[in-house]
Amino acid sequence: PGGGWAAGEGGAGDGMNPISWLVLALLVVGTALILWWRWTRRVTRGLARVTAAWGELEKALAERATALEAMHAELEQAGYVPEGRPRLREAVAKLRQATGPRDLAAADRAVEDVLLQIYRGLPRERIEAIRQAQDRLAQADEERDLARRSYNDLALSWAFLVHRFPYRQIARHRRLVPPEPFLLPGEEADWARRHLDRP
């Protein structure tokens, strides 16, 4: 009987004491807080990159508008395409006034349509000033394309991120809204499939 009592005492002592439970609870809570901090940091840093990319795209679009205005001035001075110059001036003014990715994308597309008509009306042999204006515009277009691609990649990747757990809860808690891509209406799904390999 004495041996059995000793064994029983030993078995009761094998359980975790309150301090051990407290330490375990603190470890669990601490790990959860660290993970939440890392997830939140990923969301906020990703959005900051999107915001910075949008600033670069706005800058590229402003430089493109300046190049378009220079093109218009050279066309006017040379007397080329008089019927197209008013449309170009109007399209550039709308590009300057547009705000937000979708409106800017639509205004930029309208400029492209007018430019196509302008180029069709130009003579094959052009003066040097017109060629220089075209070169400047081509460089601005290239910068715009690079900035647009970077912004769209980051914006759509971030949008996909915050649709996943637990990033969705973090974005909802902070009231973060996915930014619009620089695409025309109806292009988002097709662009995502082709460039981000998403279903």
Short mmCIF file of C-alpha atoms in Angstrom, two decimals:
data_model
loop_
_atom_site.label_atom_id
_atom_site.label_comp_id
_atom_site.label_asym_id
_atom_site.label_seq_id
_atom_site.Cartn_x
_atom_site.Cartn_y
_atom_site.Cartn_z
CA PRO A 1 0.00 0.00 0.00
CA GLY A 2 2.81 2.41 0.77
CA GLY A 3 4.33 1.93 -2.70
CA GLY A 4 1.03 2.54 -4.46
CA TRP A 5 0.55 5.82 -2.62
CA ALA A 6 3.98 7.02 -3.68
CA ALA A 7 3.29 6.14 -7.29
CA GLY A 8 0.02 8.06 -7.16
CA GLU A 9 1.76 11.13 -5.87
CA GLY A 10 4.30 10.95 -8.66
CA GLY A 11 1.57 10.70 -11.32
CA ALA A 12 -0.21 13.80 -10.03
CA GLY A 13 3.02 15.73 -10.14
CA ASP A 14 3.58 15.00 -13.82
CA GLY A 15 0.92 17.54 -14.93
CA MET A 16 1.86 21.10 -16.04
CA ASN A 17 1.76 23.68 -13.29
CA PRO A 18 0.09 27.10 -13.80
CA ILE A 19 3.38 28.82 -14.59
CA SER A 20 4.09 26.40 -17.43
CA TRP A 21 0.61 27.03 -18.85
CA LEU A 22 1.21 30.77 -18.62
CA VAL A 23 4.53 30.50 -20.43
CA LEU A 24 2.95 28.36 -23.16
CA ALA A 25 0.08 30.83 -23.57
CA LEU A 26 2.53 33.73 -23.83
CA LEU A 27 4.52 31.87 -26.48
CA VAL A 28 1.38 31.19 -28.51
CA VAL A 29 0.18 34.79 -28.24
CA GLY A 30 3.66 36.13 -29.01
CA THR A 31 3.98 33.92 -32.08
CA ALA A 32 0.54 34.99 -33.29
CA LEU A 33 1.43 38.68 -32.82
CA ILE A 34 4.69 38.28 -34.70
CA LEU A 35 2.94 36.53 -37.57
CA TRP A 36 0.21 39.17 -37.65
CA TRP A 37 2.86 41.91 -37.68
CA ARG A 38 4.65 40.22 -40.59
CA TRP A 39 1.44 39.77 -42.56
CA THR A 40 0.43 43.39 -41.90
CA ARG A 41 3.86 44.58 -42.95
CA ARG A 42 3.59 42.64 -46.19
CA VAL A 43 0.22 44.25 -46.93
CA THR A 44 1.30 47.80 -46.10
CA ARG A 45 4.67 47.58 -47.84
CA GLY A 46 3.03 46.12 -50.92
CA LEU A 47 0.53 48.96 -51.01
CA ALA A 48 3.34 51.49 -50.56
CA ARG A 49 5.07 50.02 -53.62
CA VAL A 50 1.83 50.34 -55.59
CA THR A 51 1.50 53.98 -54.52
CA ALA A 52 5.09 54.72 -55.53
CA ALA A 53 4.55 53.03 -58.90
CA TRP A 54 1.43 55.10 -59.46
CA GLY A 55 3.44 58.26 -58.80
CA GLU A 56 5.95 57.18 -61.43
CA LEU A 57 3.15 56.48 -63.90
CA GLU A 58 1.57 59.88 -63.29
CA LYS A 59 4.96 61.48 -63.87
CA ALA A 60 5.43 59.53 -67.12
CA LEU A 61 1.97 60.55 -68.32
CA ALA A 62 2.68 64.21 -67.53
CA GLU A 63 5.94 64.01 -69.50
CA ARG A 64 4.04 62.40 -72.36
CA ALA A 65 1.48 65.21 -72.33
CA THR A 66 4.33 67.72 -72.52
CA ALA A 67 5.82 65.85 -75.50
CA LEU A 68 2.40 65.82 -77.17
CA GLU A 69 2.04 69.56 -76.67
CA ALA A 70 5.47 70.05 -78.24
CA MET A 71 4.39 67.87 -81.16
CA HIS A 72 1.26 69.97 -81.59
CA ALA A 73 3.32 73.18 -81.61
CA GLU A 74 5.64 71.82 -84.30
CA LEU A 75 2.71 70.61 -86.40
CA GLU A 76 1.10 74.02 -86.15
CA GLN A 77 4.31 75.81 -87.08
CA ALA A 78 4.86 73.52 -90.08
CA GLY A 79 1.21 73.74 -91.13
CA TYR A 80 0.77 69.96 -91.12
CA VAL A 81 -2.60 68.19 -90.65
CA PRO A 82 -4.68 71.29 -89.83
CA GLU A 83 -7.83 69.18 -89.48
CA GLY A 84 -6.19 66.93 -86.89
CA ARG A 85 -4.50 69.52 -84.70
CA PRO A 86 -7.64 70.66 -82.86
CA ARG A 87 -8.49 67.04 -82.00
CA LEU A 88 -4.97 66.48 -80.72
CA ARG A 89 -5.10 69.62 -78.57
CA GLU A 90 -8.46 68.55 -77.13
CA ALA A 91 -7.27 65.00 -76.43
CA VAL A 92 -4.14 66.25 -74.64
CA ALA A 93 -6.23 68.65 -72.54
CA LYS A 94 -8.46 65.75 -71.46
CA LEU A 95 -5.37 63.72 -70.62
CA ARG A 96 -4.16 66.57 -68.41
CA GLN A 97 -7.53 66.79 -66.66
CA ALA A 98 -8.12 63.07 -66.14
CA THR A 99 -7.69 61.59 -62.67
CA GLY A 100 -7.53 58.01 -61.51
CA PRO A 101 -6.25 54.94 -63.37
CA ARG A 102 -9.38 54.19 -65.39
CA ASP A 103 -10.03 57.77 -66.55
CA LEU A 104 -6.37 58.28 -67.39
CA ALA A 105 -6.26 55.02 -69.33
CA ALA A 106 -9.29 56.07 -71.37
CA ALA A 107 -7.83 59.54 -72.03
CA ASP A 108 -4.50 58.01 -73.01
CA ARG A 109 -6.24 55.65 -75.43
CA ALA A 110 -8.09 58.60 -76.98
CA VAL A 111 -4.74 60.32 -77.56
CA GLU A 112 -3.47 57.20 -79.32
CA ASP A 113 -6.48 57.23 -81.67
CA VAL A 114 -5.89 60.90 -82.56
CA LEU A 115 -2.16 60.34 -83.06
CA LEU A 116 -2.88 57.54 -85.51
CA GLN A 117 -4.91 59.96 -87.61
CA ILE A 118 -2.18 62.60 -87.32
CA TYR A 119 0.54 60.23 -88.52
CA ARG A 120 -1.57 59.13 -91.46
CA GLY A 121 -1.87 62.77 -92.54
CA LEU A 122 1.82 63.58 -92.33
CA PRO A 123 3.89 63.77 -95.52
CA ARG A 124 6.46 61.06 -96.07
CA GLU A 125 9.30 63.58 -96.12
CA ARG A 126 9.08 65.52 -92.85
CA ILE A 127 11.08 68.45 -91.56
CA GLU A 128 13.68 67.88 -88.87
CA ALA A 129 11.63 69.58 -86.15
CA ILE A 130 8.78 67.13 -86.66
CA ARG A 131 11.16 64.16 -86.57
CA GLN A 132 12.68 65.42 -83.32
CA ALA A 133 9.21 65.88 -81.82
CA GLN A 134 8.32 62.34 -82.84
CA ASP A 135 11.52 60.99 -81.27
CA ARG A 136 10.76 62.82 -78.04
CA LEU A 137 7.23 61.46 -78.05
CA ALA A 138 8.48 57.93 -78.75
CA GLN A 139 10.80 58.15 -75.75
CA ALA A 140 7.94 59.42 -73.58
CA ASP A 141 5.77 56.55 -74.82
CA GLU A 142 8.44 54.04 -73.85
CA GLU A 143 8.70 55.50 -70.35
CA ARG A 144 4.91 55.44 -70.06
CA ASP A 145 4.78 51.79 -71.10
CA LEU A 146 7.42 50.79 -68.54
CA ALA A 147 5.69 52.70 -65.76
CA ARG A 148 2.29 51.29 -66.73
CA ARG A 149 3.58 47.71 -66.75
CA SER A 150 5.22 48.14 -63.35
CA TYR A 151 2.13 49.71 -61.82
CA ASN A 152 -0.25 47.09 -63.23
CA ASP A 153 1.95 44.23 -62.03
CA LEU A 154 2.12 45.62 -58.50
CA ALA A 155 -1.53 46.71 -58.32
CA LEU A 156 -2.96 43.42 -59.52
CA SER A 157 -0.54 41.33 -57.46
CA TRP A 158 -1.54 43.29 -54.35
CA ALA A 159 -5.22 42.86 -55.19
CA PHE A 160 -4.75 39.09 -55.44
CA LEU A 161 -2.81 39.11 -52.15
CA VAL A 162 -5.57 40.77 -50.15
CA HIS A 163 -8.12 38.27 -51.42
CA ARG A 164 -6.25 35.55 -49.49
CA PHE A 165 -6.42 34.67 -45.81
CA PRO A 166 -5.25 36.29 -43.55
CA TYR A 167 -4.40 39.30 -45.71
CA ARG A 168 -8.08 39.82 -46.52
CA GLN A 169 -8.83 40.35 -42.81
CA ILE A 170 -5.92 42.78 -42.44
CA ALA A 171 -7.01 44.85 -45.43
CA ARG A 172 -10.60 44.89 -44.19
CA HIS A 173 -9.49 45.90 -40.68
CA ARG A 174 -7.42 48.77 -42.08
CA ARG A 175 -10.07 49.64 -44.67
CA LEU A 176 -7.63 49.23 -47.54
CA VAL A 177 -9.16 49.08 -51.00
CA PRO A 178 -7.32 47.45 -53.93
CA PRO A 179 -6.24 50.16 -56.39
CA GLU A 180 -7.58 50.10 -59.91
CA PRO A 181 -5.19 48.91 -62.63
CA PHE A 182 -4.31 51.22 -65.52
CA LEU A 183 -6.59 49.37 -67.92
CA LEU A 184 -9.71 50.13 -69.88
CA PRO A 185 -13.00 48.67 -68.57
CA GLY A 186 -13.28 45.01 -69.45
CA GLU A 187 -9.53 44.46 -69.85
CA GLU A 188 -8.75 43.44 -66.24
CA ALA A 189 -9.61 39.74 -66.39
CA ASP A 190 -7.88 39.14 -69.71
CA TRP A 191 -4.79 41.06 -68.59
CA ALA A 192 -4.58 39.10 -65.36
CA ARG A 193 -4.82 35.77 -67.18
CA ARG A 194 -2.12 36.69 -69.67
CA HIS A 195 0.35 38.42 -67.35
CA LEU A 196 -0.21 36.90 -63.93
CA ASP A 197 -1.29 33.43 -65.00
CA ARG A 198 -4.44 33.59 -62.90
CA PRO A 199 -7.66 31.69 -63.67
#
